[in-house]
Coordinates of C-alpha atoms and ligand atoms in Angstrom, one line a residue:
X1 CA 37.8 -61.2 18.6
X2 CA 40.4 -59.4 17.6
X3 CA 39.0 -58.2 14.2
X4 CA 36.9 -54.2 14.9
X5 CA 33.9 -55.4 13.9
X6 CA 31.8 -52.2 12.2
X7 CA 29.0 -53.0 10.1
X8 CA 26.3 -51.2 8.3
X9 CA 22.3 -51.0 7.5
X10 CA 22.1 -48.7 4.3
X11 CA 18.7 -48.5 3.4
X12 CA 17.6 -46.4 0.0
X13 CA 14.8 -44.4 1.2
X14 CA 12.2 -44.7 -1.4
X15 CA 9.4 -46.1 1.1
X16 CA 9.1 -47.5 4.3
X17 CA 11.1 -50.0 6.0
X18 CA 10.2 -53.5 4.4
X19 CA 10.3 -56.6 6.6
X20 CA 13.2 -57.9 4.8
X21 CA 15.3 -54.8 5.3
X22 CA 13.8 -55.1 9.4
X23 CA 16.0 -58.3 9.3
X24 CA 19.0 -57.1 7.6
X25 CA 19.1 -54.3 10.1
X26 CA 18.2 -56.5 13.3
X27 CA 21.0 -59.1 12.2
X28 CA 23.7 -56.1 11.2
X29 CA 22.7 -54.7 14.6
X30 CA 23.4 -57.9 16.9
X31 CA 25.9 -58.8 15.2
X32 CA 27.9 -55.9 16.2
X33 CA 26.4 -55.8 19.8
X34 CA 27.7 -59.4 19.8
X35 CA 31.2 -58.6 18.7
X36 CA 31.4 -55.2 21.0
X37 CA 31.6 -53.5 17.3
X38 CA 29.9 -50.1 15.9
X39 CA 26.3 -50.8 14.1
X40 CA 26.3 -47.8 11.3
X41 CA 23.5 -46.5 9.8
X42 CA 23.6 -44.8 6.1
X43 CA 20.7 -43.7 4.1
X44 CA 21.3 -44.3 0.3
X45 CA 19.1 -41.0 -0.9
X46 CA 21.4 -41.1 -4.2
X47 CA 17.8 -42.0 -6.2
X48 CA 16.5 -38.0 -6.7
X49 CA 13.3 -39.2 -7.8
X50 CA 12.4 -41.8 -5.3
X51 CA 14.4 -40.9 -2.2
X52 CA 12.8 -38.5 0.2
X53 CA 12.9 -37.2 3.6
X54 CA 9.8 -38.3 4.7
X55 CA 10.5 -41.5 3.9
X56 CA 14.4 -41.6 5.7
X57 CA 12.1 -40.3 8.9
X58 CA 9.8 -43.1 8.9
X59 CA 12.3 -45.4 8.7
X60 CA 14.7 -43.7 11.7
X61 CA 11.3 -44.1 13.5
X62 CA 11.2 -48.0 12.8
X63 CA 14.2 -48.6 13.3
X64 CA 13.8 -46.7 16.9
X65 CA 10.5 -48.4 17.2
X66 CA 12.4 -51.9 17.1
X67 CA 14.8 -51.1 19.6
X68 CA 17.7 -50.8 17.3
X69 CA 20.2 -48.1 18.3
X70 CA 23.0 -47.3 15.9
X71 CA 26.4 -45.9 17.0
X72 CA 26.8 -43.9 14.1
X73 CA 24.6 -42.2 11.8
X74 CA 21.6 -39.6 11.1
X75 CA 21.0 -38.1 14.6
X76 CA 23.4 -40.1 16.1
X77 CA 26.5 -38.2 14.6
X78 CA 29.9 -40.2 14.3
X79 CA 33.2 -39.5 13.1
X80 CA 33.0 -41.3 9.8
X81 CA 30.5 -39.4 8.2
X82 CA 28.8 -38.2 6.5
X83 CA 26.1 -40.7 6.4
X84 CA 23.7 -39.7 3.6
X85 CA 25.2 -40.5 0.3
X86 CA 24.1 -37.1 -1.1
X87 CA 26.4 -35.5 1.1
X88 CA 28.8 -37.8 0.0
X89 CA 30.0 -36.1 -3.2
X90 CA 33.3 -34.6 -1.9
X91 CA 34.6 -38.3 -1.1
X92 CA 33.1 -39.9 -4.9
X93 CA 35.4 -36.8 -6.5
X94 CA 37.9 -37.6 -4.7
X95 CA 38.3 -41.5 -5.5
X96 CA 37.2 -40.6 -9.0
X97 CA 40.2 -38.6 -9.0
X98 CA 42.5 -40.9 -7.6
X99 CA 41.8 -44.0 -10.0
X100 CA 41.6 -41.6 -12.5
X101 CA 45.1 -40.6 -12.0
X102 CA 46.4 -44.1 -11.3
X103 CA 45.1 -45.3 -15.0
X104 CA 42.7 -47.3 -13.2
X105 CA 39.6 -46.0 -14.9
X106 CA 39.0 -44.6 -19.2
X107 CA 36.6 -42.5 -20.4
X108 CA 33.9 -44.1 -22.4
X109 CA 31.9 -42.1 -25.0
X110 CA 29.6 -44.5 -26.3
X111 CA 26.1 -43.6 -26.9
X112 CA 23.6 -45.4 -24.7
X113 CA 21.7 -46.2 -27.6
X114 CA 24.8 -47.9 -29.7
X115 CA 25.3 -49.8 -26.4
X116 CA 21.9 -50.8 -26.3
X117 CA 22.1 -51.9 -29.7
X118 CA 25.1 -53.9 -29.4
X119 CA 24.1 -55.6 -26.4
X120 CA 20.8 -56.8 -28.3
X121 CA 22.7 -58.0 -30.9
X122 CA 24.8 -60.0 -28.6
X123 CA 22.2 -61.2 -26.9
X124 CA 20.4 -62.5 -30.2
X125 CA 24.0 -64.0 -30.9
X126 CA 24.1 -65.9 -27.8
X127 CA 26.6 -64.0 -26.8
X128 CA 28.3 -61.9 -23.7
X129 CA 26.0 -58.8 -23.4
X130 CA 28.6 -57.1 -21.4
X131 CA 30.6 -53.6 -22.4
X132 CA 32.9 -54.7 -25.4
X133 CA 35.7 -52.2 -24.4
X134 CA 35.6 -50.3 -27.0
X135 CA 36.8 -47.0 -25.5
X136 CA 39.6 -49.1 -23.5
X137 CA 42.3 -48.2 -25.7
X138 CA 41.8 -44.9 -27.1
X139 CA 45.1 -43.3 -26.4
X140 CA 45.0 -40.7 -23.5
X141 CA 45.9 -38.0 -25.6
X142 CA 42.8 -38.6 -28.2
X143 CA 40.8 -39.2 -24.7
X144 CA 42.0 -36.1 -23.0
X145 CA 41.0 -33.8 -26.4
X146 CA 37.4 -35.2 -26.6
X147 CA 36.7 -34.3 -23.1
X148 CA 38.4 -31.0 -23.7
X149 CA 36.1 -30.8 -26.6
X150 CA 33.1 -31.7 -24.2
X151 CA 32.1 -35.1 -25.5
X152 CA 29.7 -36.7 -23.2
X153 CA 31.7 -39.7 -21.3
X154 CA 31.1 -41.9 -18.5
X155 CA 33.6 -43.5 -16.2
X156 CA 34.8 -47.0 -16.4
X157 CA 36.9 -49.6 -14.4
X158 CA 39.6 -51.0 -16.1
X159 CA 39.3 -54.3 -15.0
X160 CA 42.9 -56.3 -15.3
X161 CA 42.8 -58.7 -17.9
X162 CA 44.6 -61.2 -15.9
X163 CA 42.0 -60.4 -13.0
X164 CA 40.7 -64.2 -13.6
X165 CA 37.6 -65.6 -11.9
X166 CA 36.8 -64.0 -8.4
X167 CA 36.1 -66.0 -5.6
X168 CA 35.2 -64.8 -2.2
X169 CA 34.1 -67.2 0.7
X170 CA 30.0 -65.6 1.7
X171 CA 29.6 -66.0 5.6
X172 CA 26.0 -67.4 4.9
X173 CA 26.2 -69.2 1.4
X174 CA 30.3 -69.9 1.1
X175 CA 32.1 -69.9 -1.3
X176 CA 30.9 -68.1 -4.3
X177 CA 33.0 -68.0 -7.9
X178 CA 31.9 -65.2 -10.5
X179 CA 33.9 -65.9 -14.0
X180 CA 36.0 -63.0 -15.2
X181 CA 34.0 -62.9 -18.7
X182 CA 30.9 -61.3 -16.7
X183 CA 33.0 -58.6 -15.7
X184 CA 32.9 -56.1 -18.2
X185 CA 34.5 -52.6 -17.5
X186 CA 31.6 -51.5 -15.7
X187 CA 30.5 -47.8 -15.2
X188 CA 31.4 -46.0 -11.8
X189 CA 30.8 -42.7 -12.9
X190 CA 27.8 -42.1 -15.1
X191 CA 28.1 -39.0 -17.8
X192 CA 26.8 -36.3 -15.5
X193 CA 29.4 -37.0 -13.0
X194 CA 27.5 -39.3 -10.6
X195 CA 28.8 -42.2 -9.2
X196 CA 27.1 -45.5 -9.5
X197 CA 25.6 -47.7 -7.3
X198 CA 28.8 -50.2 -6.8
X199 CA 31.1 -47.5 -6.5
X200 CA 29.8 -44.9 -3.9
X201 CA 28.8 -48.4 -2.0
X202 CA 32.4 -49.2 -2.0
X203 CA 34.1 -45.8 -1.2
X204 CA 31.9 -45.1 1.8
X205 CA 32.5 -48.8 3.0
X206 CA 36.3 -47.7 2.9
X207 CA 35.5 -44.8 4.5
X208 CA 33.5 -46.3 7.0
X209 CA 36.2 -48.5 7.8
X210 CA 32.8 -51.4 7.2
X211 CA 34.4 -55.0 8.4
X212 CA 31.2 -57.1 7.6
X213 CA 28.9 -56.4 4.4
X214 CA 25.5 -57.7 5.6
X215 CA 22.7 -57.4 3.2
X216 CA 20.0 -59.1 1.5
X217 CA 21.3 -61.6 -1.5
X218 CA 19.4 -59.2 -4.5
X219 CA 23.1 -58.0 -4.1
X220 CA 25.0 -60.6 -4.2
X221 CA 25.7 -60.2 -8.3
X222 CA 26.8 -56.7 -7.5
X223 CA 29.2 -58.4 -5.0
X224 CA 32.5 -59.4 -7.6
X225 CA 32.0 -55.8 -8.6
X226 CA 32.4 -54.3 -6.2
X227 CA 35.2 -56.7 -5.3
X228 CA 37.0 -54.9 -8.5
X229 CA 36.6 -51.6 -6.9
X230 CA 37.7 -52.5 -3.4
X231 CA 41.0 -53.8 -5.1
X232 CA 41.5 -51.4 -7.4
X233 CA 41.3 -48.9 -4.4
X234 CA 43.6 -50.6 -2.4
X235 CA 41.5 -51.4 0.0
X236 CA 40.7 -54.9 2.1
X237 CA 37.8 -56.1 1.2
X238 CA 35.3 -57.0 4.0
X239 CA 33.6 -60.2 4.7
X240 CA 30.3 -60.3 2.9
X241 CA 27.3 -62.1 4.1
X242 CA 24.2 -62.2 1.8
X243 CA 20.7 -63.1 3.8
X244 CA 18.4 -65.1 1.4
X245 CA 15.3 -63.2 0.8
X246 CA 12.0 -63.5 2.9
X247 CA 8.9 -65.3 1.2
X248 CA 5.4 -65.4 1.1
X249 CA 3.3 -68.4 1.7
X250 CA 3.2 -68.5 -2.5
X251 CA 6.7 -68.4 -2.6
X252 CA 6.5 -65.1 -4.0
X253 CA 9.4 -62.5 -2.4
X254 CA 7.2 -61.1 0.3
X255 CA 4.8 -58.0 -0.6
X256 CA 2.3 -56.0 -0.2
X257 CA 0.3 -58.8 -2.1
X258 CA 0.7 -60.9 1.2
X259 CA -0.9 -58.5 3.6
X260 CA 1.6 -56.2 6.0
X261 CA 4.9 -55.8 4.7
X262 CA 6.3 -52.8 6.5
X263 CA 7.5 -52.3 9.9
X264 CA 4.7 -49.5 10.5
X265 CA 2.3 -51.6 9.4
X266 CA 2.7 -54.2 11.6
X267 CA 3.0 -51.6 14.4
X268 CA -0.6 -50.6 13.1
X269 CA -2.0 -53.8 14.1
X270 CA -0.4 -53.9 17.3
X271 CA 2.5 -56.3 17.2
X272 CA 5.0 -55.6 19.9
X273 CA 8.0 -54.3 18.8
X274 CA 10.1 -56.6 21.0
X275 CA 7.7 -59.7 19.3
X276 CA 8.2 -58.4 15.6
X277 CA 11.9 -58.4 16.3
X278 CA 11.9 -62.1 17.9
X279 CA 9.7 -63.6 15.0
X280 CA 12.1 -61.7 12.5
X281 CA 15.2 -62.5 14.1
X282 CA 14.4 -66.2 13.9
X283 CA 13.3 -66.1 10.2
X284 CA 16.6 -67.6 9.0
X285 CA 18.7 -67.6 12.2
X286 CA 18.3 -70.1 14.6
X287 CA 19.9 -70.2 18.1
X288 CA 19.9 -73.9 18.8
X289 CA 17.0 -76.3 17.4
X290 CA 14.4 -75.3 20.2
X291 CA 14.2 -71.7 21.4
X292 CA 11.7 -70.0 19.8
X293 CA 11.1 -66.7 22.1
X294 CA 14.3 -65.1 22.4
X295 CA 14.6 -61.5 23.8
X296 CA 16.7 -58.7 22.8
X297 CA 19.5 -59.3 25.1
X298 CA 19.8 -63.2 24.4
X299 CA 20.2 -62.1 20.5
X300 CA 22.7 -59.4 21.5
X301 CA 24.8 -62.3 23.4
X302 CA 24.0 -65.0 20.9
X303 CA 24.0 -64.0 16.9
X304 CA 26.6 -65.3 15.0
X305 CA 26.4 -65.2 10.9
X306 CA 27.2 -69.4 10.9
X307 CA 23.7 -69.9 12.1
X308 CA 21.9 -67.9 9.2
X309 CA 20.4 -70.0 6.9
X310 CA 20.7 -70.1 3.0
X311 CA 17.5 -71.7 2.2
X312 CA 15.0 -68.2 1.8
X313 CA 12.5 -68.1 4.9
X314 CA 8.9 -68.3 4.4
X315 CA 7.2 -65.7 6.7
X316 CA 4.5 -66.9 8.4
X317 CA 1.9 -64.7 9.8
X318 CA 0.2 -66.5 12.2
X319 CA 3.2 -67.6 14.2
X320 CA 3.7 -64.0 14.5
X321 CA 0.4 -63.4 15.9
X322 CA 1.1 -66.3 18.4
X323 CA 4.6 -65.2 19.6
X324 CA 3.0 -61.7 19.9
X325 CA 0.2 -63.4 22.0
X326 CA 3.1 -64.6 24.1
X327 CA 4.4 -61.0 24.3
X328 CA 1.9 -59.2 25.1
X329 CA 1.0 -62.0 28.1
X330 CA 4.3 -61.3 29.5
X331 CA 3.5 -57.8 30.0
X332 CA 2.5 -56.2 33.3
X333 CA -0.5 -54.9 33.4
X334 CA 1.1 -51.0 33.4
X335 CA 2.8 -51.8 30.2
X336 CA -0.1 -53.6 28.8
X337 CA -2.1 -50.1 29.5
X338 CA 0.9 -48.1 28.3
X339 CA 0.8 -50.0 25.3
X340 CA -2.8 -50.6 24.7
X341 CA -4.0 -46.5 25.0
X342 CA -3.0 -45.5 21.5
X343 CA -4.9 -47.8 19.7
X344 CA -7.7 -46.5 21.9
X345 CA -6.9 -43.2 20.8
X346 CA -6.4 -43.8 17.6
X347 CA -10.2 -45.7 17.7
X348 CA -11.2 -42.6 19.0
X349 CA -12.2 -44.3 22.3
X350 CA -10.0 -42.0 24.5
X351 CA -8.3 -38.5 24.5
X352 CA -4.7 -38.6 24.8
X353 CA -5.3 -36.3 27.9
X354 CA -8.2 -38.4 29.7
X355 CA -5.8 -41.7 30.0
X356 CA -4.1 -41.1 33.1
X357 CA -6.9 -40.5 34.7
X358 CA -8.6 -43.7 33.0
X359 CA -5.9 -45.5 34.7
X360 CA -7.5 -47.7 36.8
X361 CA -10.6 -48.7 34.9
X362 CA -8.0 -49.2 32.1
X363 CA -5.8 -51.7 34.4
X364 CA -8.9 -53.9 35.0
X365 CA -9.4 -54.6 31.2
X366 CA -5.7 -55.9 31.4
X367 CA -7.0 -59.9 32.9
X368 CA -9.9 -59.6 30.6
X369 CA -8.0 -58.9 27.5
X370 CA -4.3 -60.5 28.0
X371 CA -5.7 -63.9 27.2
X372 CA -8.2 -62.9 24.2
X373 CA -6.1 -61.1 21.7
X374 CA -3.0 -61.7 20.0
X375 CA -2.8 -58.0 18.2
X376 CA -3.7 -54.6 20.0
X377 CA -5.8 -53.6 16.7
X378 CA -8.1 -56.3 18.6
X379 CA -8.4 -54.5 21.2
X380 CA -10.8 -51.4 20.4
X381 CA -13.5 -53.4 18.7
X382 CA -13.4 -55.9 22.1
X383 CA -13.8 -53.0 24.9
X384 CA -15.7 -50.2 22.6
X385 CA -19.3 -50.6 24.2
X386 CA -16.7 -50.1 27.5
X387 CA -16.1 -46.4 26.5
X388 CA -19.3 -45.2 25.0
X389 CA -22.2 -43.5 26.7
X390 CA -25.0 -45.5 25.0
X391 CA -25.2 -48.7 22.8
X392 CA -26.3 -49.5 19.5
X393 CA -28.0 -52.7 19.3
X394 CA -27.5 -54.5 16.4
X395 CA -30.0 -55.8 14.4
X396 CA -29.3 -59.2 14.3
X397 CA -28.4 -59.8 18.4
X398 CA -31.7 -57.7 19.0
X399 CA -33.5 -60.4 17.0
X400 CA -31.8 -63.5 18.0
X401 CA -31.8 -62.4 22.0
X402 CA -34.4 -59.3 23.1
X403 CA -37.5 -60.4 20.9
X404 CA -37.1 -63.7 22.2
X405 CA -39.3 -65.1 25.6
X406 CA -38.0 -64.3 28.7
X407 CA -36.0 -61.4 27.4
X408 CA -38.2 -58.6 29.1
X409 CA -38.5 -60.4 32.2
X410 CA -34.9 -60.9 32.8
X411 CA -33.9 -57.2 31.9
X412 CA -36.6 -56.4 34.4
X413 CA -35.2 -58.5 37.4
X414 CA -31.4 -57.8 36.4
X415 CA -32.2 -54.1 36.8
X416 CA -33.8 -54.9 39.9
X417 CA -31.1 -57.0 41.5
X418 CA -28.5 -54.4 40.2
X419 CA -30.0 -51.4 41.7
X420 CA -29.9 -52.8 45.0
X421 CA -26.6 -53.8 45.0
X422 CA -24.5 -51.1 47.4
X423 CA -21.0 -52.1 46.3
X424 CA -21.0 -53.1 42.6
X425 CA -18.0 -55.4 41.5
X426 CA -17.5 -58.7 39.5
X427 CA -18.5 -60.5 42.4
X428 CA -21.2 -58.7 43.7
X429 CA -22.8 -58.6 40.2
X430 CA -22.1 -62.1 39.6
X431 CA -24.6 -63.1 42.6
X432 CA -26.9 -60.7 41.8
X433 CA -27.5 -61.9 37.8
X434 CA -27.2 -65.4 39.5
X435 CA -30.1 -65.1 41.0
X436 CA -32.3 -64.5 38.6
X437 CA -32.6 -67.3 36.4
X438 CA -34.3 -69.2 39.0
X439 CA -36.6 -66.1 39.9
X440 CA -37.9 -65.6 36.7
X441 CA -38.3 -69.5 35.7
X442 CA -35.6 -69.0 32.7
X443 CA -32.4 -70.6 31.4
X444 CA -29.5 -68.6 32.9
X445 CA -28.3 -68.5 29.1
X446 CA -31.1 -66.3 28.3
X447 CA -30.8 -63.7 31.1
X448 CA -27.2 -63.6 30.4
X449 CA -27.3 -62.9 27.0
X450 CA -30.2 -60.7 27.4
X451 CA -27.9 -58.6 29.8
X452 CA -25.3 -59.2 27.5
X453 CA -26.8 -57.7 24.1
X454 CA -28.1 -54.8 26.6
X455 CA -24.9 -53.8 27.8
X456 CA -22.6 -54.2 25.2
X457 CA -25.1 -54.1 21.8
X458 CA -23.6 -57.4 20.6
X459 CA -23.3 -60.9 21.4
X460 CA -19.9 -61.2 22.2
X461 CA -18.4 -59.4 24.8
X462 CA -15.7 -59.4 27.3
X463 CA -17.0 -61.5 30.2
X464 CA -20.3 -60.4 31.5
X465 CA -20.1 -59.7 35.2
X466 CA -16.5 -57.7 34.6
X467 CA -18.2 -55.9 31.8
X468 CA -21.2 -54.9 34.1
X469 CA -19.1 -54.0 37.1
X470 CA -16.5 -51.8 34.7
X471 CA -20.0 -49.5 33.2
X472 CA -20.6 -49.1 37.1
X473 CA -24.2 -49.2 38.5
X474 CA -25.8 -46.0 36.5
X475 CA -24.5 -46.9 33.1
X476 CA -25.3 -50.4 33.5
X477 CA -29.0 -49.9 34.5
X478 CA -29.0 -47.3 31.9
X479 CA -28.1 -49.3 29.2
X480 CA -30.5 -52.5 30.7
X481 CA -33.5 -50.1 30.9
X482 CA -33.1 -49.1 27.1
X483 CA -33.0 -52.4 25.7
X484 CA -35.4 -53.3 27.7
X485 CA -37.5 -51.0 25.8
X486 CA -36.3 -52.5 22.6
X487 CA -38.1 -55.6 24.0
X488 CA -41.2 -54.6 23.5
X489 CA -40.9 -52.8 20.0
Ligands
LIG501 N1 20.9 -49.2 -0.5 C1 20.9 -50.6 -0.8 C2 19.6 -51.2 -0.7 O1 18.7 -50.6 0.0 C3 21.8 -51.4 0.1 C4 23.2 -51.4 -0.3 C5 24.1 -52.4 0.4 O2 23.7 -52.9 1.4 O3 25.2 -52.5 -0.1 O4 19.3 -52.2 -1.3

């Protein structure tokens, strides 16, 4: 590779990082580790309504979340900066000022709403809707008064004539051809001074030294462009590479409609950061026709742009949920703590300061839960009755279980068995409860749920003798002797 490969994610910060822009970043940021090359990160906070600096935290804080470390950047510094565009003005003067001098922009002081109202009529002609040029040949001395005068202009790119059709080979999609007619002299400078999109895009790419465009394909009209500005610059222009957009199950782009559609959400539920990253990586790169978990490292050693697809990807929430699964299986039990006790914080289960010393009941959830759940969210509703000082019994498992025959009698013996057990774990419990099925001439399906709906208020539960052995002898009887009572009522 002899090329310095330095790419960029430049999210507008006007909410929080969207799956789709997740992918742009994860492939912009194996793509450099791949080539050795610098992974940039830019916030475009040129939108003053809807940019803010909430939202450019929140997404730092996904994009940390993910594992995704940029080279250059907010909080990472660089010598290419700066990298908020609103800090960018000095350089958008500046280039402003140098076409400007070459002849390779003219004012325009049309009125948006005589634009507006020749566009319409175009449009109803079946014709171009694009800028007619009329301010292209006002004479730079007529120009040059007017502004002296103060007339309200914008800036516009003086597109060559000859500039014919522009073609430029997409590393995803190939070669792409834009006709010259749907280049009008576009604005780069609006009348207050500011710089449009597809020019501060292109100057801070040129500044940025930015070898590879990757981005989502909503761009890739802007693409010819900004093609324009790059050559009228003098710049090279870099190798773009549009990513077709992610899709719901409808077909739709992908939204809030269909559930989750931001990073932090699906950190909410509990998807692993390292699973979110693998299902996203592989929606619309592939590394061969089989692999389907792929860590970090693998991508970092593997990605290459001629693998993306162009066809858009469908995302698929359920085969998330399974590859989490996967994930969170993999991990050791520590981990599986470590990543388990904020949702059990969050649930209100357990203080931030009380989980070290929760360690160790904590660590024996791990074998009961690893193989039940595919999202930590899953995991306070599963283990609450674990964490709580009593019970409530609902309704419908007192009905269905303690009102029924036999239900007082095996609450009785279980109690009894339990309280003479010295050492109380699974196994000791497990012989105990065993035992009294045949004692009290019942199924063992009705003591064990009877135990079951006394212990944990429900049903379903985590598996019986665990859950007993994890309340430990005094919470357990506790908890038997009240329903128990509940029996009679
Ligand atoms: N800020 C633009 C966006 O969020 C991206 C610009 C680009 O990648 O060229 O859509």
């Amino acid at each position: 590779m002899t090329e310095n490969v330095r790419v960029r994610f430049a999210p507008s910060p006007t909410g929080n990082l969207h799956i789709g822009g997740a992918r742009t970043a994860i492939y912009n940021w194996a793509f450099a580790r791949r080539h050795g090359g610098a992974f940039i990160l830019r916030i475009d906070d040129t939108d003053p309504e809807r940019s803010t600096a909430e939202n450019t935290r929140a997404i730092l804080s996904a994009l940390r979340w993910l594992g995704l470390d940029w080279d250059e950047g907010p909080e990472a510094g660089g010598s290419h900066g700066p990298y908020f565009q609103t800090e960018r003005a000095p350089s958008y003067a500046a280039a402003l000022e140098r076409l400007r001098a070459a002849g390779a922009l003219y004012p325009c002081f049309c009125a948006a709403e005589d634009l507006a109202a020749k566009r319409d009529a175009a449009r109803a002609a079946g014709a171009s809707s694009g800028y007619d040029r009329a301010c292209r040949d006002i004479d730079p001395e007529t120009a040059a008064a007017r502004i002296a005068r103060g007339d309200q202009h914008a800036w516009r790119l003086r597109v060559p004539l000859d500039r014919g059709d522009i073609t430029f080979v997409d590393a995803v999609r190939g070669e792409s051809t834009f006709t010259s007619e749907v280049m009008d002299d576009f604005i780069v400078a609006r009348s207050d001074g500011s710089p449009t999109y597809n020019f501060a895009t292109v100057i801070d790419d040129v500044e940025m030294g930015i070898s590879h465009v990757i981005r989502g394909d909503d761009h890739l009209s802007n693409t010819p462009r900004q093609i324009l500005v790059f050559e009228a610059l003098g710049a090279p222009v870099p190798t773009f590479a549009h990513l077709s957009m992610i899709r719901g199950a409808d077909g739709k782009r992908l939204s809030k409609r269909h559930g989750a559609a931001s990073v932090e959400e699906y950190r909410d539920l509990g998807i692993l950061p390292e699973a979110l990253v693998n299902y996203l990586a592989l929606l619309g790169w592939s590394l061969d026709d089989r692999t389907t978990i792929i860590d970090g490292k693998t991508l970092q050693e593997s990605f290459s742009l001629d693998r993306v697809s162009k066809n858009p990807a469908v995302f698929d929430h359920e085969k998330l949920e399974w590859m989490n699964g996967v994930y969170l299986r993999e991990l050791s039990p520590d981990a599986f703590v470590e990543r388990m006790v904020p949702f059990l914080v969050t649930a209100g289960l357990l203080s931030p300061d009380a989980a070290a010393d929760s360690r160790e009941q904590l660590l024996e959830l791990v074998p009961l839960l690893a193989e039940r759940v595919k999202r930590l969210d899953e995991v306070p509703p599963l283990v609450h009755y674990l964490f709580t000082d009593t019970v409530v019994i609902d309704e419908s498992a007192r009905e269905k279980v303690l009102r029924k025959p036999g239900a007082a009698e095996a609450l009785d013996a279980a109690a009894d068995v339990l309280d003479r057990l010295g050492e109380f774990t699974p196994s000791t419990v497990e012989e105990a409860l065993r035992s009294v099925p045949e004692a009290i001439g019942h199924k063992p399906k009705v003591v064990f749920q009877a135990v079951r709906v006394a212990i944990s208020g429900s049903t379903v539960s985590l598996p019986l003798f665990e859950s007993v052995a994890i309340l430990g002898k005094p919470r357990a009887l506790d908890r038997i002797r009240r329903a128990r009572a509940a029996c009679q009522g």
